[in-house]
Short mmCIF file of C-alpha atoms and ligand atoms in Angstrom, two decimals:
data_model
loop_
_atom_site.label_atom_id
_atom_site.label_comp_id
_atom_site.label_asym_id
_atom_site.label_seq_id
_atom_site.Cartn_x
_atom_site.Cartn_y
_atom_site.Cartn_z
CA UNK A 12 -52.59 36.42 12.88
CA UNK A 13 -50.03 38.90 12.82
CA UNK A 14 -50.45 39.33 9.50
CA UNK A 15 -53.67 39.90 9.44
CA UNK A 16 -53.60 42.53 12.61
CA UNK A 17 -50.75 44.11 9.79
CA UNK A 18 -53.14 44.27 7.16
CA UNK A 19 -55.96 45.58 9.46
CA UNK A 20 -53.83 48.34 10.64
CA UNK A 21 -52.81 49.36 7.00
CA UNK A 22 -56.36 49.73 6.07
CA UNK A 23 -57.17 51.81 8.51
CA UNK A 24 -54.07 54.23 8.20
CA UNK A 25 -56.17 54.63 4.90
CA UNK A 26 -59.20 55.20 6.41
CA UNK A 27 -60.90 58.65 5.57
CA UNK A 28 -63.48 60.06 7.55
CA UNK A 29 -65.41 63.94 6.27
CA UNK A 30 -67.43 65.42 9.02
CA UNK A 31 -70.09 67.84 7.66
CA UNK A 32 -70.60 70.61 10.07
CA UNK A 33 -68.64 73.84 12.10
CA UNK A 34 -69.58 73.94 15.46
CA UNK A 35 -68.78 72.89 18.79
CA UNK A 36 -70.36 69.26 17.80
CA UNK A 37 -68.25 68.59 15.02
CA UNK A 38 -65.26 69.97 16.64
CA UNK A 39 -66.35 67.06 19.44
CA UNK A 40 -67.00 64.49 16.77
CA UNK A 41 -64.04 65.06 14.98
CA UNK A 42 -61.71 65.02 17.93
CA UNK A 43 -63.07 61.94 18.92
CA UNK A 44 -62.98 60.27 15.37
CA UNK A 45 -59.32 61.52 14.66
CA UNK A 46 -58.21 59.76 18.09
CA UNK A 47 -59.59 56.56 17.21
CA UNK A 48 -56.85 53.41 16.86
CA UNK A 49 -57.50 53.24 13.39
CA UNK A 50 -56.35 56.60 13.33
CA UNK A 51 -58.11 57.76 10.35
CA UNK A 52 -57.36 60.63 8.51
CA UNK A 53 -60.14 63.23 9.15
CA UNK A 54 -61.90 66.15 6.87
CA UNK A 55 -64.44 68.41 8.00
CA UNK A 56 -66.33 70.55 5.85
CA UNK A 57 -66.27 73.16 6.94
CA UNK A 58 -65.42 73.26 10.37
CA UNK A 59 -63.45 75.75 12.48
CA UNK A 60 -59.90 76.72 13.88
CA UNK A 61 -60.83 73.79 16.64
CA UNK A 62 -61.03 71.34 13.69
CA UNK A 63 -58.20 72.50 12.07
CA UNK A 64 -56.09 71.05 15.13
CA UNK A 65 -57.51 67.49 14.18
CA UNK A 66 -58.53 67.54 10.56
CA UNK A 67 -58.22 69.55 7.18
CA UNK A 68 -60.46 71.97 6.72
CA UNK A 69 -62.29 71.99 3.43
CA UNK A 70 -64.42 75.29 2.03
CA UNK A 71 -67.29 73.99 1.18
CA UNK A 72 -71.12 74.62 3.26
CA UNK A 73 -72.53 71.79 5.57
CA UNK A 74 -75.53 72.43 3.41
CA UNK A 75 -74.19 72.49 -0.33
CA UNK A 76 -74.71 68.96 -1.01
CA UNK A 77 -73.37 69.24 -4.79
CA UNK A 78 -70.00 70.57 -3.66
CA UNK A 79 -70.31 67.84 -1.27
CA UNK A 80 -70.70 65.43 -3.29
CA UNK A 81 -67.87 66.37 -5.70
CA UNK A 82 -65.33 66.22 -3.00
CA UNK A 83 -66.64 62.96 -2.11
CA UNK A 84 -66.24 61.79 -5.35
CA UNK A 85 -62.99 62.48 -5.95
CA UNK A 86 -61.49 61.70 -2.44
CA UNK A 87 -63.69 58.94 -1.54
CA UNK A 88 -64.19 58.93 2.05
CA UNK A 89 -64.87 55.91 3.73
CA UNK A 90 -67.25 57.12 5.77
CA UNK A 91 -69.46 60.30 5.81
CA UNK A 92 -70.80 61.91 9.63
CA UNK A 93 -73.22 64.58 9.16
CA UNK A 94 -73.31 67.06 12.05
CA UNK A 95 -76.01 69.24 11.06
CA UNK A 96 -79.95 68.41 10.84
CA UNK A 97 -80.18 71.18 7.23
CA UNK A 98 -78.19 68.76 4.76
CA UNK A 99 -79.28 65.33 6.36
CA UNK A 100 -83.87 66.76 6.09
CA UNK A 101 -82.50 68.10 2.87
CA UNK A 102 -81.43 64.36 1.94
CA UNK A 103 -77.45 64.03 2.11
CA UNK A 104 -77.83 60.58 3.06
CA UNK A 105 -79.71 59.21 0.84
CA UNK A 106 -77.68 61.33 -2.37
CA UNK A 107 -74.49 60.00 -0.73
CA UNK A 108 -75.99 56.17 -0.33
CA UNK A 109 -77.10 56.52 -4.16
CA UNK A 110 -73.73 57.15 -5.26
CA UNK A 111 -72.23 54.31 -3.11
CA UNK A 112 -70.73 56.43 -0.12
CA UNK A 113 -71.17 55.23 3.53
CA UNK A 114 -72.75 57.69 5.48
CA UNK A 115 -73.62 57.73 9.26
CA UNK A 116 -76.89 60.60 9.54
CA UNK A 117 -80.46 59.28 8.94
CA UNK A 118 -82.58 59.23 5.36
CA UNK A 119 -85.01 62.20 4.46
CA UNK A 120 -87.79 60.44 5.29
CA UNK A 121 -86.13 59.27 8.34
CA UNK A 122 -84.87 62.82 9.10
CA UNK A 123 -88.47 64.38 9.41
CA UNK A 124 -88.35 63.20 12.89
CA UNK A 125 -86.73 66.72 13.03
CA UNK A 126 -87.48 68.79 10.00
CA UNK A 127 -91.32 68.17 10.31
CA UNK A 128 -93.09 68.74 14.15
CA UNK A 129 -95.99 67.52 12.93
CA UNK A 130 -95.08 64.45 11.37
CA UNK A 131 -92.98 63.62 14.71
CA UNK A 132 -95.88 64.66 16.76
CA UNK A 133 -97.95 61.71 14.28
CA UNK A 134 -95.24 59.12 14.94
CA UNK A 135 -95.58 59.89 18.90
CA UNK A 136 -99.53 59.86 18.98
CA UNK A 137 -99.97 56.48 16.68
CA UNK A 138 -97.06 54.79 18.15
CA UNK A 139 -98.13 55.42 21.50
CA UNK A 140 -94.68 57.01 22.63
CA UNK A 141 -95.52 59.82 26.07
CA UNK A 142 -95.88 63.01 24.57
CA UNK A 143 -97.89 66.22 25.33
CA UNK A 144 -101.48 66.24 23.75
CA UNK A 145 -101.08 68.44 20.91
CA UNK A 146 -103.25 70.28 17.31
CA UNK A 147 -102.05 71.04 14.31
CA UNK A 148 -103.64 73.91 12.61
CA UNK A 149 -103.26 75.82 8.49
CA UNK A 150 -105.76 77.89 9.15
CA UNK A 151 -104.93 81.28 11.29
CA UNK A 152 -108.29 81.70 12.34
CA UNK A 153 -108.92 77.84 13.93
CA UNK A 154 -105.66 78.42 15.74
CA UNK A 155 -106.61 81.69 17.07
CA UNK A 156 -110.41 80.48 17.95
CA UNK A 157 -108.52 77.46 19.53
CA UNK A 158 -105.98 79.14 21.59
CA UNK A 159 -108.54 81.61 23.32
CA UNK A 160 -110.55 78.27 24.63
CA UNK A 161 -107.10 76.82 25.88
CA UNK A 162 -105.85 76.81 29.37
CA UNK A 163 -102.41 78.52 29.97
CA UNK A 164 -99.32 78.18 30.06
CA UNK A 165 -99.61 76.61 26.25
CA UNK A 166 -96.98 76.43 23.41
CA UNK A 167 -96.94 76.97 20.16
CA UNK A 168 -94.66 75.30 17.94
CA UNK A 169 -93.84 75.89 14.23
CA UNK A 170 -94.07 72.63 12.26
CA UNK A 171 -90.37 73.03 10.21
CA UNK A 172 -87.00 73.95 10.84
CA UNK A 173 -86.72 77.31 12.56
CA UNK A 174 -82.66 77.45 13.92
CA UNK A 175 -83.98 76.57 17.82
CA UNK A 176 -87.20 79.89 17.80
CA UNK A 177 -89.85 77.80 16.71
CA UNK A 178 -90.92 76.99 19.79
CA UNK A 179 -93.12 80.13 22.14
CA UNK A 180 -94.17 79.33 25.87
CA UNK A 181 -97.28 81.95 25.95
CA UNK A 182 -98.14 82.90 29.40
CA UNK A 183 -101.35 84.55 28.22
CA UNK A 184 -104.49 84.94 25.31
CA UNK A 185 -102.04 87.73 24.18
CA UNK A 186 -99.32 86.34 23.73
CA UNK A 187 -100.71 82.71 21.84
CA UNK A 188 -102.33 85.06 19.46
CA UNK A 189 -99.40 87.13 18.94
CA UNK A 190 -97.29 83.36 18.65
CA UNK A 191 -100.06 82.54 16.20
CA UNK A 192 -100.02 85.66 13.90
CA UNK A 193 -96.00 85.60 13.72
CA UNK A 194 -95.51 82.50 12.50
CA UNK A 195 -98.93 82.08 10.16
CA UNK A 196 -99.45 85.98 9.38
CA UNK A 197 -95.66 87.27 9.34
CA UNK A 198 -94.13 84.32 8.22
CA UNK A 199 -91.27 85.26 10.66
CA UNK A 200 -89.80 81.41 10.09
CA UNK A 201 -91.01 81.35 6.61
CA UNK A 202 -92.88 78.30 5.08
CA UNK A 203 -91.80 76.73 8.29
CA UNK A 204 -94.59 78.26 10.23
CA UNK A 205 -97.28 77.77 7.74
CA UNK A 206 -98.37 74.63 9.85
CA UNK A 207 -98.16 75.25 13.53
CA UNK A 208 -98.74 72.62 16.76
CA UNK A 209 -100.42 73.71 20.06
CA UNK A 210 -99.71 71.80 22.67
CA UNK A 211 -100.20 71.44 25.89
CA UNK A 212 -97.45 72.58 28.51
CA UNK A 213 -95.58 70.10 30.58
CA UNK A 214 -94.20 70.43 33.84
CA UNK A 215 -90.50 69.06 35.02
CA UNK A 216 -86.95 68.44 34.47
CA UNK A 217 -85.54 68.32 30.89
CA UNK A 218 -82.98 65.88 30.12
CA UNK A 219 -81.84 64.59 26.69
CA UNK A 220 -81.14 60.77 25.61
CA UNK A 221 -79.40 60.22 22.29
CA UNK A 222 -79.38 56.91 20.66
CA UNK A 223 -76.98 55.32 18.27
CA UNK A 224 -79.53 53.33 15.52
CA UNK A 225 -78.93 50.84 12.40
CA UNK A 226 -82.11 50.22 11.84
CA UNK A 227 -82.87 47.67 14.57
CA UNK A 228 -80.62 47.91 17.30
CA UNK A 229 -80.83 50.89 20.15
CA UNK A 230 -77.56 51.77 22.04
CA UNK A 231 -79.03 54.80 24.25
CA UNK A 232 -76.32 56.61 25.36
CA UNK A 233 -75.04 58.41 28.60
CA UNK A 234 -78.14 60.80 29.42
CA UNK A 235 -76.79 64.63 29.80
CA UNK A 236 -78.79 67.74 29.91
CA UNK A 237 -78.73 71.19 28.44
CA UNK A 238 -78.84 74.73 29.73
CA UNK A 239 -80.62 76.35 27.11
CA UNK A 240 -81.30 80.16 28.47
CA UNK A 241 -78.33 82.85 28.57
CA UNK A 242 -78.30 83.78 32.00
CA UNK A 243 -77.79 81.97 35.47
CA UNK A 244 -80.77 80.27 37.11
CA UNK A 245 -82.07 79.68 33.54
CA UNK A 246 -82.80 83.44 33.10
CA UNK A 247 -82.85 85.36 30.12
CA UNK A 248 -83.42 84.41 26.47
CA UNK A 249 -82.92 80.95 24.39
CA UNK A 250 -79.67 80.41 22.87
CA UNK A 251 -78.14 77.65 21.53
CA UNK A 252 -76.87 75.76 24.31
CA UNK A 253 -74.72 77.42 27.28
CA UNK A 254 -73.69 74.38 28.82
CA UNK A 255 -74.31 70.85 29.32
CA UNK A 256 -73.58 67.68 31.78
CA UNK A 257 -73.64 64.00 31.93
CA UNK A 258 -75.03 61.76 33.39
CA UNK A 259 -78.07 63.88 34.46
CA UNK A 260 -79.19 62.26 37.62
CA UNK A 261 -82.51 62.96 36.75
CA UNK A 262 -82.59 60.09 34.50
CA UNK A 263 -82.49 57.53 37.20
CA UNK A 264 -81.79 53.71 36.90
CA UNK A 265 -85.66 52.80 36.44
CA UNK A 266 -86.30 55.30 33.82
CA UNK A 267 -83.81 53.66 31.28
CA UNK A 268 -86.12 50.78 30.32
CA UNK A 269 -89.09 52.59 29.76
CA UNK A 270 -87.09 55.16 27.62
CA UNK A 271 -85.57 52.10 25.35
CA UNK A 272 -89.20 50.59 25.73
CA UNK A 273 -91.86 53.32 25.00
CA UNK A 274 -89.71 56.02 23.01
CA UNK A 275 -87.02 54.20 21.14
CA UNK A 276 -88.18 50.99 20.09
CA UNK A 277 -91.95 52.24 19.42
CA UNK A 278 -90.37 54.73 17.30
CA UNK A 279 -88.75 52.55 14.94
CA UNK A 280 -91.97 49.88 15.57
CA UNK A 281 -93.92 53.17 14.18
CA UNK A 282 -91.53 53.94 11.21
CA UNK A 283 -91.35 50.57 10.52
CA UNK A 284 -95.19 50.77 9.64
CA UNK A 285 -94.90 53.76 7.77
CA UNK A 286 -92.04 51.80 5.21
CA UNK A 287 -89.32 54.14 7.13
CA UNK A 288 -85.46 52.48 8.72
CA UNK A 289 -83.86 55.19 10.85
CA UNK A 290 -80.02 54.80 10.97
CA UNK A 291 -77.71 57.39 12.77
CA UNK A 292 -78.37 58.91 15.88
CA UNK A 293 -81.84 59.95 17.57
CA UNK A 294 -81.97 62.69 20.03
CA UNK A 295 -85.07 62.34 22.19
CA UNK A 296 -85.44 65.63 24.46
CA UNK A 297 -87.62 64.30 27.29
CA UNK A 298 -89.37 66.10 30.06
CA UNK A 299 -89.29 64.20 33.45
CA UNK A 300 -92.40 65.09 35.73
CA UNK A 301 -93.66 63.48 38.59
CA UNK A 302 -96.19 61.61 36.33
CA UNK A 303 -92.93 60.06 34.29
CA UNK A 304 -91.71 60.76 31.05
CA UNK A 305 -92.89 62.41 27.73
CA UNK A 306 -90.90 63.73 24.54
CA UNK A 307 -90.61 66.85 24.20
CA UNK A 308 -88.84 66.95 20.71
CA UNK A 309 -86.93 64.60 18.19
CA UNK A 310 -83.71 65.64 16.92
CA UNK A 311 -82.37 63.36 13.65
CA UNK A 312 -78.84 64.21 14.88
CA UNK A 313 -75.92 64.29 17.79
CA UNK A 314 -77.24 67.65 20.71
CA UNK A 315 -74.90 70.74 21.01
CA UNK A 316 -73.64 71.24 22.99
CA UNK A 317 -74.50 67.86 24.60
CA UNK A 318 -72.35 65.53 22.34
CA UNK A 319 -69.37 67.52 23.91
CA UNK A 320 -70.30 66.59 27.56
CA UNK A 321 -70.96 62.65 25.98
CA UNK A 322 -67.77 62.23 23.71
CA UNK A 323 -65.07 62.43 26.23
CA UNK A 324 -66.80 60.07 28.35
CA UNK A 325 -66.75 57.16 25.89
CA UNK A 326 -63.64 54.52 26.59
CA UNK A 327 -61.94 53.72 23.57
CA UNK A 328 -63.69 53.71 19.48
CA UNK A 329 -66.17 55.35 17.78
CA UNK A 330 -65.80 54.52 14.20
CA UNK A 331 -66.94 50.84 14.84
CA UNK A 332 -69.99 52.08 16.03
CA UNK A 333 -70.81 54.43 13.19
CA UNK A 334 -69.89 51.97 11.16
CA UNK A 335 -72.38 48.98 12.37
CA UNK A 336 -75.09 51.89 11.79
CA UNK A 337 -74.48 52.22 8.51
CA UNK A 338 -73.87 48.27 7.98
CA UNK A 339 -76.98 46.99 10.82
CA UNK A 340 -74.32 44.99 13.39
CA UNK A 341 -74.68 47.74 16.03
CA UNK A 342 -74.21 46.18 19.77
CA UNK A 343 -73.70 47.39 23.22
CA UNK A 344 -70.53 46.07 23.18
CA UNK A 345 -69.30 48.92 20.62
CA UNK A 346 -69.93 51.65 23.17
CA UNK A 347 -68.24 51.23 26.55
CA UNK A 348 -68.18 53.97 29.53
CA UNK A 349 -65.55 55.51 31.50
CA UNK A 350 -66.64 56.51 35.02
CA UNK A 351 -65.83 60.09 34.90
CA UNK A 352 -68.71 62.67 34.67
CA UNK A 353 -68.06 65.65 32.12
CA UNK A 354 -68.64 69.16 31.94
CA UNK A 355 -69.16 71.90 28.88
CA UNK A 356 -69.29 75.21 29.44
CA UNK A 357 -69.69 77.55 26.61
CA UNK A 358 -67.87 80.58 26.67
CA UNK A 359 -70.07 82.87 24.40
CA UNK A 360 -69.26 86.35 22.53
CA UNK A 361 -71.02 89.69 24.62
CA UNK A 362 -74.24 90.27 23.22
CA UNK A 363 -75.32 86.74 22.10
CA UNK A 364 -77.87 85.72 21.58
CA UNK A 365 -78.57 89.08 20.20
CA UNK A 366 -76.00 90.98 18.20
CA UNK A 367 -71.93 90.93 19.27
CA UNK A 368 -68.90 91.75 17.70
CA UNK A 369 -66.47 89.06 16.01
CA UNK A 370 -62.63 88.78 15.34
CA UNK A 371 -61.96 89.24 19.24
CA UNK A 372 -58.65 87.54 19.67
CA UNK A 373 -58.81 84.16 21.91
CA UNK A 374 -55.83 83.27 24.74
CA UNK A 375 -55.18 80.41 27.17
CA UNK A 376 -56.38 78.00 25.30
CA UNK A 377 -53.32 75.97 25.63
CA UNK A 378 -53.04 76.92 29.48
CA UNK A 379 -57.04 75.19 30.02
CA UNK A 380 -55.77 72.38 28.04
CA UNK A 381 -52.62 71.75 29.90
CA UNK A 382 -54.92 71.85 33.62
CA UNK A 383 -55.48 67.89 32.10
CA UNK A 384 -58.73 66.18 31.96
CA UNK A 385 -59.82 69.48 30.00
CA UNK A 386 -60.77 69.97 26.15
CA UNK A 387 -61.97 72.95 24.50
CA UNK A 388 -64.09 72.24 21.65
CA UNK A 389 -64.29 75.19 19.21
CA UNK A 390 -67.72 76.60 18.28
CA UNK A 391 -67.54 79.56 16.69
CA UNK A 392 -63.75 80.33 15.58
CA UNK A 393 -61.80 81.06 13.07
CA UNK A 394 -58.07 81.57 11.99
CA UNK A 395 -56.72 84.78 11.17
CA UNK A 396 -53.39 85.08 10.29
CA UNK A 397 -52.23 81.87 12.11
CA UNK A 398 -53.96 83.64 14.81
CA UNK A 399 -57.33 82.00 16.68
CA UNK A 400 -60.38 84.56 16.47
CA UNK A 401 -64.17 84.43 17.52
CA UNK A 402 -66.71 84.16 14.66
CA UNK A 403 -69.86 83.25 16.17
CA UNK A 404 -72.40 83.56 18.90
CA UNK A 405 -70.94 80.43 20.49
CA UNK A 406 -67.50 80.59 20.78
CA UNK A 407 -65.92 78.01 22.49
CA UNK A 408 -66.94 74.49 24.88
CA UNK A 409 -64.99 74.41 27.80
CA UNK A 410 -65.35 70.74 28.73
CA UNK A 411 -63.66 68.79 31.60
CA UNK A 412 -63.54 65.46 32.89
CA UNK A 413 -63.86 64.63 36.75
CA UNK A 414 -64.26 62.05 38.84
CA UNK A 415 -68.20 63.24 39.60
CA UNK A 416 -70.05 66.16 38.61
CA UNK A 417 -68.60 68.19 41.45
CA UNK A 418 -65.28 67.48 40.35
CA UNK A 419 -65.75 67.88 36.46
CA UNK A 420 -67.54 71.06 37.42
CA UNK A 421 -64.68 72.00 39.80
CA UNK A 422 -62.39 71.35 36.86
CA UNK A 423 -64.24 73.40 34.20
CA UNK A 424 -64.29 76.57 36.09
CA UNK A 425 -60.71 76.62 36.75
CA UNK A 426 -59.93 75.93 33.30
CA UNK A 427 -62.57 78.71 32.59
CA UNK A 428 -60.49 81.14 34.48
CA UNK A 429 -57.28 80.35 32.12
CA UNK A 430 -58.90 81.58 28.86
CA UNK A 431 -59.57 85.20 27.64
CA UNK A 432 -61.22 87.24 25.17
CA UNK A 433 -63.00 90.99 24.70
CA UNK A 434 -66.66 90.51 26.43
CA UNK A 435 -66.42 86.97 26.71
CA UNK A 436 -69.77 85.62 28.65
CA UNK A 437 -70.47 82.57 30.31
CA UNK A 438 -72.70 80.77 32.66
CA UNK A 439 -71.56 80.07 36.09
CA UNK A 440 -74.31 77.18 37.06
CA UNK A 441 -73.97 74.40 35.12
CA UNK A 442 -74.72 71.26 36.59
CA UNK A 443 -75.81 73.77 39.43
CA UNK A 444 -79.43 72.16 39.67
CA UNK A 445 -78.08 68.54 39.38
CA UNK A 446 -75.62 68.92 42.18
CA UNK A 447 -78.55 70.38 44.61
CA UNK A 448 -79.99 66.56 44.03
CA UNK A 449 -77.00 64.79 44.55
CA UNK A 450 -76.56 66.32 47.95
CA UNK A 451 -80.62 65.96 48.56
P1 AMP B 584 -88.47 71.78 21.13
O1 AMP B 584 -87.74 72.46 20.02
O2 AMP B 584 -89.77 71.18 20.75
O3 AMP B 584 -87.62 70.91 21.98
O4 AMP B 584 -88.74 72.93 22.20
C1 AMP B 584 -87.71 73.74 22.71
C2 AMP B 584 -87.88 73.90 24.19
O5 AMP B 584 -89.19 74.40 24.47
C3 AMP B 584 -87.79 72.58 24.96
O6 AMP B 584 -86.48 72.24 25.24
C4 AMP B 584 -88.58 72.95 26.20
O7 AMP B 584 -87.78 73.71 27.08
C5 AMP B 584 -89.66 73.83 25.67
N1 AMP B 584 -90.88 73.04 25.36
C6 AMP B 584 -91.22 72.48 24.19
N2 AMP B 584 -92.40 71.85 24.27
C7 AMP B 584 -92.83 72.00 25.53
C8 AMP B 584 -93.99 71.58 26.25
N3 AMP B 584 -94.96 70.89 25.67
N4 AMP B 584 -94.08 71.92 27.55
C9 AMP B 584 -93.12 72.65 28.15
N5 AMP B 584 -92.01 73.09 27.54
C10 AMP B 584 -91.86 72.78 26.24
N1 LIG B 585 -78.92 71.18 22.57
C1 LIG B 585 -80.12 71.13 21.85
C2 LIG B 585 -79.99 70.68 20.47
O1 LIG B 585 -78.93 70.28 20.01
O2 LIG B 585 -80.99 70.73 19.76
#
């Protein structure tokens, strides 16, 4: 027995894991990975100065899948986590399957749960999983003659990838036409909007559930929810993510077997039909109105910056996990909870989402870090001269730990208060709207 636990241990020491990605997500899933008791050694291509703390950095693109490839096959990782949802609908899993590398991110045709709305959208109307009534239209002219019948609010969605804009709320005849002619006339998102959806607008609370998946098996897990709009009291333009929390309490104990029931498992019931296995992670963004629940959206990969609000929160191993996704011997048992609720808040560069400046140097880092119970995940960073330097629109995930949501938010803010740079910009209600339940 010993020497078996010896031998275990030695092949782990061994154990390499590459994380494709450079955001705040990756910094999370990397952090995670690297502290796992196998402790593997971890790459991340290309990741940030955050990553660097916990991996080596390699230059090469989440989405050049030949370079990719190369480095795979000459370091031969054990295991392959793809952040972004680019190279996984442009088919990095099933390239790095083909070649005999173990990778944890869903197929192409598996990923389109993402990369196509309207193929989603199919899935949720056949399967019979909640989702808002919806068209797809080619033709301009049908949309337009469509819209103008339609009551408001309505939203128009274009069918591919479109970085986070594809999606307009239109208040007015106006502004659906103007929606329509942008994304069928102007091509602002490309081929992306040559198909648009219109669908009908729903009314609630928004609160995400991600779910680990080998093909079979669902392990949902801890619900957290997103702040997706710049400003306080959800003001101001769509960004990436300011900020997220989990648990949401809006996902309350009786909701959890209808969302395993009538999103997950008709999902894969659905793909199954259509010759489709789904292995990774699905993201199910879910609005919660007083009739229940419907999807809003499928993601094919981890939220950010809700996988930095999740990741602290899990006690003990990932890698396990990922791995029974790739190999089909996911269980609950892989995934087990501490009780603590946890806080990100990004800190964002002046100016975003518009333009902003970069290269702003970044302090107290090290000071948030050593308030305990606090990580800063890295979004948009970069080292310059040894020294750590914003290079994005999202620049950092201040993330705490607490013992509730008014303590992890208690904890954020203070750690907040620690770090510094030029024009830095952050949001000073999250979890605001989930702590006015909790005291309800
Ligand atoms: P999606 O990319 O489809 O998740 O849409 C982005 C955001 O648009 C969602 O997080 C919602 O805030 C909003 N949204 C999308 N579809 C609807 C809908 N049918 N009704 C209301 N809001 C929506
Ligand atoms: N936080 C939203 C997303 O990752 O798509």
């Amino acid at each position: 027995m010993v020497a078996l636990t010896g031998w275990i241990s030695i092949i782990c020491v061994f154990m390499k894991i590459l994380v494709i990605g450079e955001g705040g997500r990756e910094h999370a899933l990397a952090w995670k990975l690297s502290k796992d008791s196998c402790r593997p050694q971890v790459f991340c291509a290309p990741g940030n100065a955050g990553t660097a703390q916990v991996a080596t950095n390699l230059a090469i693109k989440s989405d050049d899948i030949p370079n990719l490839l190369t480095w795979a096959k000459t370091n031969r990782p054990d295991l392959t986590v793809v952040g972004p949802e680019a190279p996984l609908c442009a088919g990095i899993s099933d390239i790095f399957s083909s070649e005999g590398f173990r990778v944890f991110g869903p197929s192409k045709a598996a990923a389109q749960m993402e990369g196509s709305k309207v193929f989603s959208k199919d899935v949720m109307t056949v399967g019979g999983i909640p989702t808002a009534t919806s068209r797809s239209f080619t033709l301009v002219e049908e949309a337009l003659k469509y819209v103008r019948q339609q009551e408001f609010p309505l939203v128009i969605k274009a069918e591919g990838l479109a970085a986070g804009k594809g999606v307009v709320i239109c208040t007015t005849v106006a502004e659906a036409e103007a929606a329509v002619r942008d994304m069928m006339v102007k091509k602002i998102f490309g081929w992306a909007g040559e198909r648009i959806l219109v669908e009908e607008f729903l009314e609630g609370e928004e609160a995400s559930i991600l779910a680990l998946i080998d093909g079979k098996t669902v392990v949902m897990l801890a619900s957290s929810q997103d702040h997706k709009r710049i400003f306080d009291d959800d003001k101001g333009p769509n960004t990436g993510g300011m900020g997220a929390y989990s648990p949401a309490p809006v996902v309350t104990d009786d909701l959890w077997p209808v969302i395993r029931k009538e999103v997950f498992e008709r999902t894969l019931i659905e793909l199954g039909k259509r010759g489709i296995t789904y292995k990774g992670v699905l993201y199910a963004g879910l609005m919660i109105g007083k009739k229940g629940i419907k999807v809003l959206e499928f993601n094919c990969r981890f939220g950010d910056p809700e996988t930095q609000a999740i990741l602290p929160r899990i006690d003990g191993d990932l890698v396990p996990a990922f791995q029974a996704c790739v190999d089909g011997t996911l269980s609950e048992k892989l995934i087990k909870w501490r009780h603590e609720a946890c806080v990100c808040v990004v800190m964002a560069s002046g100016g975003y989402p518009g333009s902003y400046n970069k290269g702003k140097a970044i302090d107290g880092v090290s000071d948030a870090e050593a308030l305990g119970n606090v990580t800063v995940f890295h979004a948009g960073t970069k080292l310059d001269n040894g020294k750590v330097v914003t290079s994005g629109g999202r620049v950092l995930g201040v993330t705490a730990l607490g013992s509730g949501l008014q303590a992890a938010v208690s904890n954020v803010y203070k750690a907040i208060e620690k770090i510094k740079f030029d024009k830095a910009h952050y949001r000073k209600d999250i979890a605001a709207r989930a702590l006015r339940k909790d005291t309800k």
